[in-house]
Structure formats: structure tokens, C-alpha cells
Amino acid sequence: MTQTDLCTGLLEFIAASPTPFHATRSLAALLCESGFTRLNEKDAWQLQEGGRYFVVRGGSSLVAFAYGSTALAENGFRVIGAHTDSPCLKVKPSPELQTKGYYQLGIEVYGGALLNPWYDRDLSLAGNVVYLDASGELRSTLIDFVEPIATIPSLAIHLDREANTSRTVNPQTDMNVLLRQSDDKINFRAMLSELIDDDVQEVLDFNLSFYDTQPPGVVGLGKEFIASARLDNLLSCYLGAKALLNSAGEHTSILLCSDHEEVGSRSDIGAQGPLLEEIIGRLAGDQEARQRAMRRSVLISADNAHGVHPNYSKVHDDQHGPLLNKGPVIKFDANQSYATNSSTSALVRWLAKGNDADIPLQQYVTRADMRCGSTIGPITAAGLGITAVDIGLATFAMHSVRELAGKHDLGHMYELLSRFVSRKALPALDSL
Ligand SMILES: [Zn+2]
């Protein structure tokens, strides 16, 4: 894979994935194109050695695996974990608001979103809709308005002279999304049914998020940056999938892309739920075989890392501030907000030392007087008893409507994840 191929592929993948449902659909398409077979969890599975499979749960979490020919109890699993969701604005169940002749929709903030960047954007709306069809059957579908159908205008500075020094945002009152100028009562659910390519009796429910219609792009005088929504963490989903697609191992490798990370992963399809554990249970066999396999397994949790912002470098520890385009970042936290331990970080450094070329690595630790965020790494490690490491690419503006990462880092991360799933043998971490 060339750097240009990875960059083009990533930008197309993100553009086609405005919500976790769409991201999962995009991942499924990528996997199917490369010969993966979709499995249904309700069926009995007849897996072939060397076969490649995936499972979707809840429409927005996915587990893909290359089923190896070697015994799992002797070789364990190599797992890459990432998440499909990003902070955003979700439409409330009864959202219609009519004020001064303007039709607006009320929103809930999903996850730890930076709210200010959502103002003055050309927004569209996408997600999942559940409806009754003409025959009274319950069905669901993905929809996407595609066009910029909405916006949240800022309040002019003349009306709030303190805007640049002390404006705060109240999402309940300040972020209702403007859709049109109309005195007519517009039924939101009826509007949705027009987008569905079926005979719709009634839209019953939905999970819809606004997104910025500005497409992902390459920016910078040297074209060295990628600017896009949802880099956290569709970037890792994409690179993890590409690494798995091109893996050449005899062992079993797994990619987990789960929803609900931004709200703590506590759901039936989130990393705190049993999804990965149940798939691993089906593959590994009885309790003893599973335990033996887990002792030989490793999870790489891939999620973005805070790059040192040149205007705000003081919020980083001087010795541990990763830069964009300078390689994947190993994330450490003594308080276990990241799952990295000395053995798993050493494994990443071992992988980075190539036969032909070393992959540059960086490290991140939050300042001792600040708290860091977390990932699915510690949650998955605690749930499965799998040893894990947190890595990611340095990123600016995390949780903004438009984030910024380094284009040259894509190749480094892809190479690192590829070595992880493709190397014939990994060091035995449990004996360290
Ligand atoms: Zn993330």
C-alpha cells in the first residue's frame, strides 16, 4: 500500500461514513470486497482454517477475523481494537421546534464534543431509521440527506461583546439546529419517510446525527495534513481493517470496531459488553483452551493521541509530546486510563524494529497535574484478561467537528499494524 493509496482510501472511507452505522457498512463492504464472509451470530458456524469472516452487531459494531490454521491454545489471538463512533449532535426523539417562523430541531450532545466548531457549518443528517412498511413489518434502514440541509448560526459579536473572552455554550438552548424558514408545522418523521426507498406506513424511531458536509481533505503548504471529521477513530478502524485484509498469518487475528466508546462503552454492542468475549469463546473452544489462548494473546488498542499544539504546548509534558507526522504514539498512564504496560510497549518497539526499515515511534504521557482520556484498551483488557497496549496517531482538535492528523503517519501506522498481524511469531509476553 502506498501512502497515497492509504490517504485516498481513508478520505473516501470517512466521507462514506457520517455515522457509526455507515462506518460499519463501509467496513463490511471493504471486508466483502476482499473475500471476507459475513456470519450471523444466530447461526451455527462451520469455520474453515484460513477462512476470513466478520460479524456485525446492532448495525454499528463489527468484529472481523482471519481464522488461522494453528491451534489457538498454542498461539493465541492478535487483536486490533478501535471504535466507530465520534462525538456529535443527535436528534431528540420529539425534536420539532417552531420559533419566530423558523423550523429547528432539538439535539442531544453525544460524547465529549467540542461544541463551538459546530456553529456556522453546512450540516447534513444521517443515521438509522426503524419503520413499519406497507405490510406492517418492522424494518430498518440507513438514511443520509447528503445535501447541507441545516446549520447553527453564531450569535453576532455585536450582540455579545464578550464572545471572544467568555461566551459559553448551553446545548439545550443555544444549539437547536436551523432547518428552514416556515410557519407550517413540519412532521419530522414524515420527512424521514420520504427518504426511505420503500412503502413506509410510519417511521417509528431513529438514531440520527448531524455531520459537517465539508468533505475530508489534505491541507498544508506541503500537503502534509489530513483535515476531516471523525478521524478519532475512523482513522484507526480503516488502518486496522487494511492491515487485517492484507495479513498473511497462519495464526488468528481479530479486528474489533465497536460503537459507544465516546460514552464509556457500556452497552450491548460497546467494548464493555460481551461482543468480543463471545466471538473469542466461539473460536477458542472450552474454558481451558480459551484460557490458554488468552495467555498468549495481545490487544493493540488503536485510538488517536493528542499531538503537541504549537499554540498550546504548555498543556503537554515536555518529554512526552508527540508531533504530527513523526510516527505512531505509545500511550502510557500509570492510573490505567491506557492499557499499556512495560511488556506490551516493548512489543510495539520490537515490532517497530524492522528487518528493512524501523518505524519511528513516539510516546505520550499526560502532565502529572492533569487527567487523560481513555480508550477501549483498559475496558477490553479488564473484560477479557488480555494484555494490551494503547497506541494512536498524533492528532489536533480531537472531538472537534473537524480534526487534523499527519498524512505521513498513515503509512507508519499501517506498517506497524501489518507487522502485528502478519509476523509469524511474537515474543511470549507472559514469560516477561
Ligand atoms: Zn477515540
CSV table of C-alpha atoms and ligand atoms in Angstrom, one decimal:
chain,number,residue,atom,x,y,z
A,1,MET,CA,0.0,0.0,0.0
A,2,THR,CA,1.5,3.4,-0.9
A,3,GLN,CA,1.0,6.4,1.3
A,4,THR,CA,-1.2,8.0,-1.4
A,5,ASP,CA,-3.4,4.9,-1.7
A,6,LEU,CA,-3.9,4.9,2.1
A,7,CYS,CA,-4.7,8.6,2.2
A,8,THR,CA,-7.2,8.4,-0.7
A,9,GLY,CA,-8.8,5.3,0.7
A,10,LEU,CA,-9.1,6.8,4.2
A,11,LEU,CA,-10.7,10.1,2.9
A,12,GLU,CA,-13.2,8.1,0.8
A,13,PHE,CA,-13.9,5.8,3.8
A,14,ILE,CA,-14.6,8.7,6.2
A,15,ALA,CA,-16.7,10.6,3.6
A,16,ALA,CA,-18.9,7.5,3.2
A,17,SER,CA,-19.2,7.1,6.9
A,18,PRO,CA,-21.0,10.0,8.5
A,19,THR,CA,-22.3,7.8,11.4
A,20,PRO,CA,-21.2,4.6,13.2
A,21,PHE,CA,-23.9,2.7,11.2
A,22,HIS,CA,-22.5,4.0,7.9
A,23,ALA,CA,-18.9,3.3,9.1
A,24,THR,CA,-19.9,-0.3,9.9
A,25,ARG,CA,-21.5,-0.6,6.5
A,26,SER,CA,-18.3,0.8,4.8
A,27,LEU,CA,-16.1,-1.6,6.8
A,28,ALA,CA,-18.4,-4.5,5.8
A,29,ALA,CA,-18.1,-3.5,2.1
A,30,LEU,CA,-14.3,-3.3,2.4
A,31,LEU,CA,-14.2,-6.8,4.0
A,32,CYS,CA,-16.6,-8.4,1.5
A,33,GLU,CA,-14.6,-7.0,-1.4
A,34,SER,CA,-11.5,-8.7,0.0
A,35,GLY,CA,-13.2,-12.1,0.4
A,36,PHE,CA,-14.5,-12.0,4.0
A,37,THR,CA,-17.7,-13.8,4.6
A,38,ARG,CA,-20.4,-12.2,6.9
A,39,LEU,CA,-21.6,-14.5,9.6
A,40,ASN,CA,-24.8,-14.3,11.6
A,41,GLU,CA,-24.4,-14.8,15.3
A,42,LYS,CA,-27.8,-16.6,15.4
A,43,ASP,CA,-26.4,-19.4,13.2
A,44,ALA,CA,-24.1,-22.4,13.9
A,45,TRP,CA,-20.8,-21.6,12.3
A,46,GLN,CA,-18.7,-24.0,10.2
A,47,LEU,CA,-15.4,-22.1,10.1
A,48,GLN,CA,-12.7,-23.1,7.6
A,49,GLU,CA,-9.0,-22.9,8.6
A,50,GLY,CA,-7.6,-19.9,6.6
A,51,GLY,CA,-11.1,-18.5,6.3
A,52,ARG,CA,-12.0,-14.8,6.8
A,53,TYR,CA,-15.2,-13.8,8.5
A,54,PHE,CA,-16.9,-10.9,10.1
A,55,VAL,CA,-19.9,-10.2,12.4
A,56,VAL,CA,-22.0,-7.1,12.8
A,57,ARG,CA,-23.9,-6.5,16.0
A,58,GLY,CA,-26.5,-3.7,16.4
A,59,GLY,CA,-25.6,-2.3,13.0
A,60,SER,CA,-22.7,-0.2,14.4
A,61,SER,CA,-20.2,-2.6,16.0
A,62,LEU,CA,-18.2,-5.1,14.0
A,63,VAL,CA,-15.7,-7.9,14.7
A,64,ALA,CA,-13.7,-9.3,11.7
A,65,PHE,CA,-11.3,-12.2,12.0
A,66,ALA,CA,-8.8,-14.2,9.9
A,67,TYR,CA,-9.2,-17.7,11.2
A,68,GLY,CA,-5.8,-19.3,11.4
A,69,SER,CA,-4.7,-22.8,10.8
A,70,THR,CA,-2.6,-23.1,14.0
A,71,ALA,CA,-4.1,-24.2,17.4
A,72,LEU,CA,-5.5,-21.2,19.3
A,73,ALA,CA,-4.4,-22.6,22.7
A,74,GLU,CA,-0.8,-22.7,21.4
A,75,ASN,CA,-0.8,-19.4,19.6
A,76,GLY,CA,-3.5,-17.1,21.0
A,77,PHE,CA,-5.2,-14.2,19.2
A,78,ARG,CA,-3.8,-11.0,17.9
A,79,VAL,CA,-6.4,-8.3,18.3
A,80,ILE,CA,-6.6,-4.8,17.0
A,81,GLY,CA,-9.3,-2.6,18.7
A,82,ALA,CA,-10.8,0.7,17.5
A,83,HIS,CA,-14.2,2.5,17.7
A,84,THR,CA,-16.8,3.5,15.1
A,85,ASP,CA,-18.4,6.4,17.0
A,86,SER,CA,-17.4,10.1,17.3
A,87,PRO,CA,-18.8,12.9,19.4
A,88,CYS,CA,-21.7,14.6,17.6
A,89,LEU,CA,-25.2,16.2,17.8
A,90,LYS,CA,-28.0,13.7,17.9
A,91,VAL,CA,-31.7,14.5,17.1
A,92,LYS,CA,-34.0,14.2,20.1
A,93,PRO,CA,-37.0,11.8,19.8
A,94,SER,CA,-39.5,14.6,19.6
A,95,PRO,CA,-37.3,17.3,18.1
A,96,GLU,CA,-39.6,19.8,16.3
A,97,LEU,CA,-39.3,23.4,17.4
A,98,GLN,CA,-41.0,26.3,15.8
A,99,THR,CA,-39.7,29.8,16.8
A,100,LYS,CA,-40.2,33.1,15.1
A,101,GLY,CA,-41.2,31.3,11.9
A,102,TYR,CA,-38.1,29.1,11.9
A,103,TYR,CA,-38.2,25.3,12.0
A,104,GLN,CA,-35.5,23.9,14.2
A,105,LEU,CA,-34.6,20.5,15.7
A,106,GLY,CA,-33.5,20.0,19.3
A,107,ILE,CA,-30.4,17.9,19.9
A,108,GLU,CA,-28.6,15.9,22.5
A,109,VAL,CA,-24.8,16.1,22.6
A,110,TYR,CA,-23.3,12.6,22.1
A,111,GLY,CA,-19.9,12.2,23.9
A,112,GLY,CA,-17.4,14.9,24.8
A,113,ALA,CA,-17.9,17.1,21.8
A,114,LEU,CA,-16.2,20.5,21.4
A,115,LEU,CA,-19.3,22.5,20.8
A,116,ASN,CA,-18.1,25.8,19.3
A,117,PRO,CA,-16.9,24.3,16.0
A,118,TRP,CA,-20.4,23.2,15.2
A,119,TYR,CA,-21.5,26.8,14.6
A,120,ASP,CA,-21.7,28.2,11.0
A,121,ARG,CA,-21.2,24.8,9.3
A,122,ASP,CA,-23.2,23.4,6.4
A,123,LEU,CA,-24.7,20.4,8.2
A,124,SER,CA,-26.4,17.3,6.9
A,125,LEU,CA,-28.2,14.5,8.8
A,126,ALA,CA,-27.7,10.7,8.7
A,127,GLY,CA,-28.3,7.5,10.6
A,128,ASN,CA,-30.6,4.7,11.2
A,129,VAL,CA,-34.4,4.7,10.9
A,130,VAL,CA,-36.8,2.0,12.0
A,131,TYR,CA,-40.2,2.0,10.3
A,132,LEU,CA,-43.4,0.0,9.6
A,133,ASP,CA,-43.6,-1.0,5.9
A,134,ALA,CA,-46.9,-1.2,3.9
A,135,SER,CA,-47.5,-4.8,5.2
A,136,GLY,CA,-47.0,-3.8,8.8
A,137,GLU,CA,-43.5,-5.4,9.1
A,138,LEU,CA,-40.9,-3.7,11.2
A,139,ARG,CA,-37.9,-2.7,9.2
A,140,SER,CA,-34.8,-0.6,9.5
A,141,THR,CA,-32.6,1.3,7.0
A,142,LEU,CA,-29.8,3.8,6.8
A,143,ILE,CA,-30.5,7.2,5.5
A,144,ASP,CA,-28.4,10.2,4.6
A,145,PHE,CA,-29.7,13.6,3.5
A,146,VAL,CA,-26.3,14.2,1.8
A,147,GLU,CA,-27.2,17.8,1.0
A,148,PRO,CA,-26.4,20.6,3.5
A,149,ILE,CA,-29.9,20.9,5.0
A,150,ALA,CA,-29.1,22.6,8.3
A,151,THR,CA,-26.9,25.0,10.1
A,152,ILE,CA,-26.4,26.5,13.6
A,153,PRO,CA,-25.7,30.2,13.1
A,154,SER,CA,-23.4,32.0,15.6
A,155,LEU,CA,-24.7,35.0,17.6
A,156,ALA,CA,-23.1,38.1,16.1
A,157,ILE,CA,-20.3,39.6,18.2
A,158,HIS,CA,-22.3,43.0,18.3
A,159,LEU,CA,-24.9,41.2,20.4
A,160,ASP,CA,-22.4,39.6,22.7
A,161,ARG,CA,-19.2,41.7,23.1
A,162,GLU,CA,-17.7,39.2,25.5
A,163,ALA,CA,-18.0,36.4,22.9
A,164,ASN,CA,-14.2,36.1,22.5
A,165,THR,CA,-13.4,36.1,26.2
A,166,SER,CA,-16.3,34.4,28.0
A,167,ARG,CA,-19.0,33.0,25.8
A,168,THR,CA,-20.2,29.6,27.0
A,169,VAL,CA,-22.5,27.3,25.1
A,170,ASN,CA,-25.6,25.8,26.5
A,171,PRO,CA,-26.5,22.9,24.3
A,172,GLN,CA,-30.2,22.9,25.4
A,173,THR,CA,-30.9,26.5,24.4
A,174,ASP,CA,-28.0,27.6,22.1
A,175,MET,CA,-27.6,24.7,19.7
A,176,ASN,CA,-31.0,24.0,18.2
A,177,VAL,CA,-30.3,23.3,14.6
A,178,LEU,CA,-32.0,25.5,12.0
A,179,LEU,CA,-33.5,23.6,9.0
A,180,ARG,CA,-35.9,26.0,7.3
A,181,GLN,CA,-37.9,29.2,7.4
A,182,SER,CA,-41.5,28.1,7.6
A,183,ASP,CA,-44.7,28.8,9.5
A,184,ASP,CA,-46.0,25.4,8.6
A,185,LYS,CA,-45.8,22.6,11.1
A,186,ILE,CA,-43.4,20.1,9.6
A,187,ASN,CA,-43.7,16.5,10.7
A,188,PHE,CA,-40.1,15.3,11.1
A,189,ARG,CA,-40.9,11.6,10.9
A,190,ALA,CA,-43.0,12.1,7.7
A,191,MET,CA,-40.0,14.0,6.3
A,192,LEU,CA,-37.8,11.0,7.0
A,193,SER,CA,-40.1,8.5,5.4
A,194,GLU,CA,-39.7,10.4,2.1
A,195,LEU,CA,-36.0,9.4,2.1
A,196,ILE,CA,-36.7,5.7,2.5
A,197,ASP,CA,-36.8,3.6,-0.6
A,198,ASP,CA,-39.8,1.6,0.4
A,199,ASP,CA,-43.5,1.9,1.0
A,200,VAL,CA,-43.5,3.4,4.5
A,201,GLN,CA,-46.5,3.3,6.7
A,202,GLU,CA,-44.9,5.1,9.6
A,203,VAL,CA,-41.4,6.0,10.9
A,204,LEU,CA,-41.4,4.7,14.5
A,205,ASP,CA,-37.9,5.6,15.7
A,206,PHE,CA,-34.5,6.8,14.6
A,207,ASN,CA,-30.9,7.3,15.6
A,208,LEU,CA,-29.7,10.3,13.6
A,209,SER,CA,-26.7,12.6,13.9
A,210,PHE,CA,-25.8,15.8,12.2
A,211,TYR,CA,-22.5,16.0,10.4
A,212,ASP,CA,-20.4,18.6,8.6
A,213,THR,CA,-20.8,18.3,4.8
A,214,GLN,CA,-17.3,19.7,4.1
A,215,PRO,CA,-15.5,16.6,2.7
A,216,PRO,CA,-12.3,15.4,4.2
A,217,GLY,CA,-9.2,17.0,2.6
A,218,VAL,CA,-5.4,17.2,2.5
A,219,VAL,CA,-4.3,20.6,3.7
A,220,GLY,CA,-1.0,22.4,4.4
A,221,LEU,CA,1.6,24.1,2.1
A,222,GLY,CA,3.4,20.8,1.9
A,223,LYS,CA,0.1,18.8,1.8
A,224,GLU,CA,1.2,17.1,5.0
A,225,PHE,CA,-2.0,17.2,7.0
A,226,ILE,CA,-5.4,15.4,6.8
A,227,ALA,CA,-8.4,17.6,7.9
A,228,SER,CA,-11.6,15.7,8.5
A,229,ALA,CA,-14.4,14.9,10.8
A,230,ARG,CA,-14.3,11.6,12.8
A,231,LEU,CA,-10.5,11.0,12.4
A,232,ASP,CA,-11.0,9.9,16.0
A,233,ASN,CA,-11.4,7.0,15.4
A,234,LEU,CA,-12.3,6.1,11.8
A,235,LEU,CA,-8.7,6.5,11.0
A,236,SER,CA,-7.8,3.5,13.2
A,237,CYS,CA,-10.8,1.5,12.0
A,238,TYR,CA,-9.6,1.9,8.4
A,239,LEU,CA,-5.9,1.2,9.0
A,240,GLY,CA,-6.8,-1.8,11.2
A,241,ALA,CA,-9.1,-3.2,8.5
A,242,LYS,CA,-6.4,-2.6,5.8
A,243,ALA,CA,-3.8,-4.4,8.0
A,244,LEU,CA,-6.2,-7.4,8.6
A,245,LEU,CA,-7.1,-7.6,4.9
A,246,ASN,CA,-3.5,-7.9,3.9
A,247,SER,CA,-2.5,-10.1,6.8
A,248,ALA,CA,-0.7,-13.3,5.8
A,249,GLY,CA,-0.5,-15.2,9.1
A,250,GLU,CA,-1.3,-18.8,10.0
A,251,HIS,CA,-2.5,-17.5,13.4
A,252,THR,CA,-5.8,-16.0,14.2
A,253,SER,CA,-6.1,-12.2,14.0
A,254,ILE,CA,-9.2,-10.1,15.0
A,255,LEU,CA,-10.3,-6.6,14.4
A,256,LEU,CA,-12.8,-5.1,16.8
A,257,CYS,CA,-14.5,-1.8,15.8
A,258,SER,CA,-17.1,-1.0,18.4
A,259,ASP,CA,-19.7,1.7,19.0
A,260,HIS,CA,-20.3,3.8,22.1
A,261,GLU,CA,-16.6,4.4,23.1
A,262,GLU,CA,-17.2,8.1,23.4
A,263,VAL,CA,-19.8,7.5,26.1
A,264,GLY,CA,-18.0,4.9,28.1
A,265,SER,CA,-18.5,1.7,26.0
A,266,ARG,CA,-21.2,0.4,28.4
A,267,SER,CA,-23.8,-1.1,26.1
A,268,ASP,CA,-24.8,-4.4,24.5
A,269,ILE,CA,-22.6,-3.6,21.5
A,270,GLY,CA,-19.9,-1.5,23.2
A,271,ALA,CA,-16.4,-2.7,24.3
A,272,GLN,CA,-17.7,-3.1,27.9
A,273,GLY,CA,-20.3,-5.6,26.6
A,274,PRO,CA,-19.7,-9.3,25.8
A,275,LEU,CA,-19.3,-9.0,22.0
A,276,LEU,CA,-15.6,-9.7,21.6
A,277,GLU,CA,-15.6,-12.2,24.5
A,278,GLU,CA,-18.4,-14.2,22.9
A,279,ILE,CA,-16.7,-14.3,19.5
A,280,ILE,CA,-13.5,-15.4,21.1
A,281,GLY,CA,-15.4,-18.0,23.1
A,282,ARG,CA,-16.8,-19.5,19.9
A,283,LEU,CA,-13.4,-19.6,18.3
A,284,ALA,CA,-11.3,-20.9,21.2
A,285,GLY,CA,-13.5,-23.7,22.4
A,286,ASP,CA,-13.7,-24.9,26.0
A,287,GLN,CA,-12.7,-22.9,29.1
A,288,GLU,CA,-9.2,-24.4,29.3
A,289,ALA,CA,-8.4,-23.8,25.6
A,290,ARG,CA,-9.8,-20.3,25.9
A,291,GLN,CA,-7.7,-19.5,29.0
A,292,ARG,CA,-4.6,-20.9,27.4
A,293,ALA,CA,-5.3,-18.9,24.2
A,294,MET,CA,-5.8,-15.7,26.2
A,295,ARG,CA,-2.4,-16.1,28.0
A,296,ARG,CA,-0.8,-16.0,24.5
A,297,SER,CA,-3.0,-13.1,23.1
A,298,VAL,CA,-2.3,-9.4,22.8
A,299,LEU,CA,-4.6,-6.5,22.1
A,300,ILE,CA,-3.4,-3.3,20.3
A,301,SER,CA,-6.0,-0.6,21.1
A,302,ALA,CA,-5.6,2.0,18.3
A,303,ASP,CA,-7.0,5.4,19.0
A,304,ASN,CA,-5.8,8.9,18.4
A,305,ALA,CA,-3.2,10.7,20.6
A,306,HIS,CA,-3.0,14.4,21.4
A,307,GLY,CA,-0.3,16.0,19.3
A,308,VAL,CA,1.5,19.0,20.8
A,309,HIS,CA,-0.3,22.0,19.5
A,310,PRO,CA,2.2,24.8,18.7
A,311,ASN,CA,0.0,27.5,20.3
A,312,TYR,CA,-0.7,25.4,23.4
A,313,SER,CA,2.4,23.4,24.0
A,314,LYS,CA,2.3,24.1,27.8
A,315,VAL,CA,-0.6,21.6,28.2
A,316,HIS,CA,1.8,18.8,27.4
A,317,ASP,CA,4.7,17.2,29.3
A,318,ASP,CA,7.8,18.5,27.6
A,319,GLN,CA,9.3,15.0,27.4
A,320,HIS,CA,6.2,13.2,26.1
A,321,GLY,CA,4.7,15.5,23.5
A,322,PRO,CA,4.0,13.7,20.2
A,323,LEU,CA,4.3,15.5,16.9
A,324,LEU,CA,2.2,15.0,13.8
A,325,ASN,CA,3.9,13.0,11.0
A,326,LYS,CA,6.6,11.7,13.4
A,327,GLY,CA,5.2,8.2,13.8
A,328,PRO,CA,2.7,6.2,15.9
A,329,VAL,CA,2.5,7.1,19.6
A,330,ILE,CA,2.6,4.6,22.5
A,331,LYS,CA,0.2,6.0,25.2
A,332,PHE,CA,1.1,5.5,28.9
A,333,ASP,CA,-0.9,6.2,32.0
A,334,ALA,CA,0.1,5.0,35.5
A,335,ASN,CA,-3.6,5.2,36.5
A,336,GLN,CA,-4.6,2.7,33.8
A,337,SER,CA,-6.6,5.0,31.6
A,338,TYR,CA,-4.5,3.4,28.9
A,339,ALA,CA,-3.8,-0.3,29.0
A,340,THR,CA,-0.1,-0.1,28.1
A,341,ASN,CA,2.3,-2.0,30.3
A,342,SER,CA,6.1,-2.3,30.0
A,343,SER,CA,5.8,-5.7,28.2
A,344,THR,CA,3.2,-4.6,25.6
A,345,SER,CA,5.0,-1.3,24.9
A,346,ALA,CA,8.2,-3.3,24.5
A,347,LEU,CA,6.3,-5.5,22.0
A,348,VAL,CA,5.4,-2.4,20.0
A,349,ARG,CA,9.0,-1.2,20.0
A,350,TRP,CA,10.1,-4.7,18.9
A,351,LEU,CA,7.6,-4.6,16.0
A,352,ALA,CA,8.9,-1.2,15.0
A,353,LYS,CA,12.4,-2.5,14.6
A,354,GLY,CA,12.0,-3.8,11.1
A,355,ASN,CA,14.3,-6.1,9.1
A,356,ASP,CA,14.4,-3.5,6.4
A,357,ALA,CA,13.3,-0.2,8.0
A,358,ASP,CA,12.5,1.0,11.5
A,359,ILE,CA,9.1,2.6,12.1
A,360,PRO,CA,9.5,5.9,14.1
A,361,LEU,CA,7.7,5.8,17.4
A,362,GLN,CA,6.7,8.5,19.9
A,363,GLN,CA,5.3,8.3,23.4
A,364,TYR,CA,2.6,10.2,25.3
A,365,VAL,CA,2.0,10.7,29.0
A,366,THR,CA,-0.4,13.4,30.3
A,367,ARG,CA,1.1,16.1,32.6
A,368,ALA,CA,1.2,14.8,36.2
A,369,ASP,CA,-1.2,17.7,37.1
A,370,MET,CA,-3.8,16.7,34.5
A,371,ARG,CA,-6.1,13.7,33.9
A,372,CYS,CA,-6.1,12.0,30.5
A,373,GLY,CA,-8.9,10.5,28.5
A,374,SER,CA,-9.4,6.8,28.0
A,375,THR,CA,-9.9,4.2,25.2
A,376,ILE,CA,-11.4,0.7,24.7
A,377,GLY,CA,-7.9,-0.6,25.7
A,378,PRO,CA,-8.3,-0.8,29.5
A,379,ILE,CA,-12.0,-1.9,29.3
A,380,THR,CA,-11.3,-4.7,26.9
A,381,ALA,CA,-8.2,-5.8,28.9
A,382,ALA,CA,-10.2,-5.9,32.1
A,383,GLY,CA,-13.1,-7.7,30.5
A,384,LEU,CA,-11.1,-10.4,28.7
A,385,GLY,CA,-7.9,-10.6,30.8
A,386,ILE,CA,-5.9,-9.9,27.7
A,387,THR,CA,-2.7,-8.0,27.9
A,388,ALA,CA,-2.9,-4.8,25.9
A,389,VAL,CA,-1.2,-1.6,24.6
A,390,ASP,CA,-2.7,1.7,23.6
A,391,ILE,CA,-1.3,3.4,20.6
A,392,GLY,CA,-2.5,6.1,18.2
A,393,LEU,CA,-1.6,8.8,15.7
A,394,ALA,CA,-0.9,12.3,16.9
A,395,THR,CA,-4.0,14.5,16.2
A,396,PHE,CA,-5.1,18.1,16.8
A,397,ALA,CA,-8.6,19.3,17.7
A,398,MET,CA,-9.8,15.9,18.9
A,399,HIS,CA,-13.6,15.8,19.3
A,400,SER,CA,-14.0,18.9,17.1
A,401,VAL,CA,-16.2,18.8,14.1
A,402,ARG,CA,-13.0,18.8,12.0
A,403,GLU,CA,-9.8,17.2,13.3
A,404,LEU,CA,-6.3,17.3,11.9
A,405,ALA,CA,-3.8,14.5,11.6
A,406,GLY,CA,-0.5,13.9,9.8
A,407,LYS,CA,-0.7,12.3,6.3
A,408,HIS,CA,2.8,10.7,6.6
A,409,ASP,CA,1.7,8.9,9.8
A,410,LEU,CA,-0.8,6.7,7.9
A,411,GLY,CA,2.0,4.6,6.3
A,412,HIS,CA,3.8,4.2,9.6
A,413,MET,CA,0.7,3.0,11.5
A,414,TYR,CA,-0.4,0.7,8.7
A,415,GLU,CA,3.1,-0.9,8.6
A,416,LEU,CA,3.1,-1.3,12.4
A,417,LEU,CA,-0.4,-3.0,12.5
A,418,SER,CA,0.5,-5.1,9.5
A,419,ARG,CA,3.6,-6.4,11.2
A,420,PHE,CA,1.5,-7.2,14.3
A,421,VAL,CA,-1.0,-9.3,12.4
A,422,SER,CA,1.4,-10.8,9.8
A,423,ARG,CA,4.6,-11.7,11.8
A,424,LYS,CA,5.0,-15.4,12.0
A,425,ALA,CA,5.8,-15.3,15.7
A,426,LEU,CA,5.6,-12.7,18.5
A,427,PRO,CA,7.6,-12.8,21.7
A,428,ALA,CA,5.9,-14.6,24.6
A,429,LEU,CA,4.8,-11.7,26.8
A,430,ASP,CA,3.5,-13.8,29.7
A,431,SER,CA,7.1,-15.0,30.5
A,432,LEU,CA,8.5,-11.5,30.8
B,1,ZN,ZN,-11.2,7.8,20.2
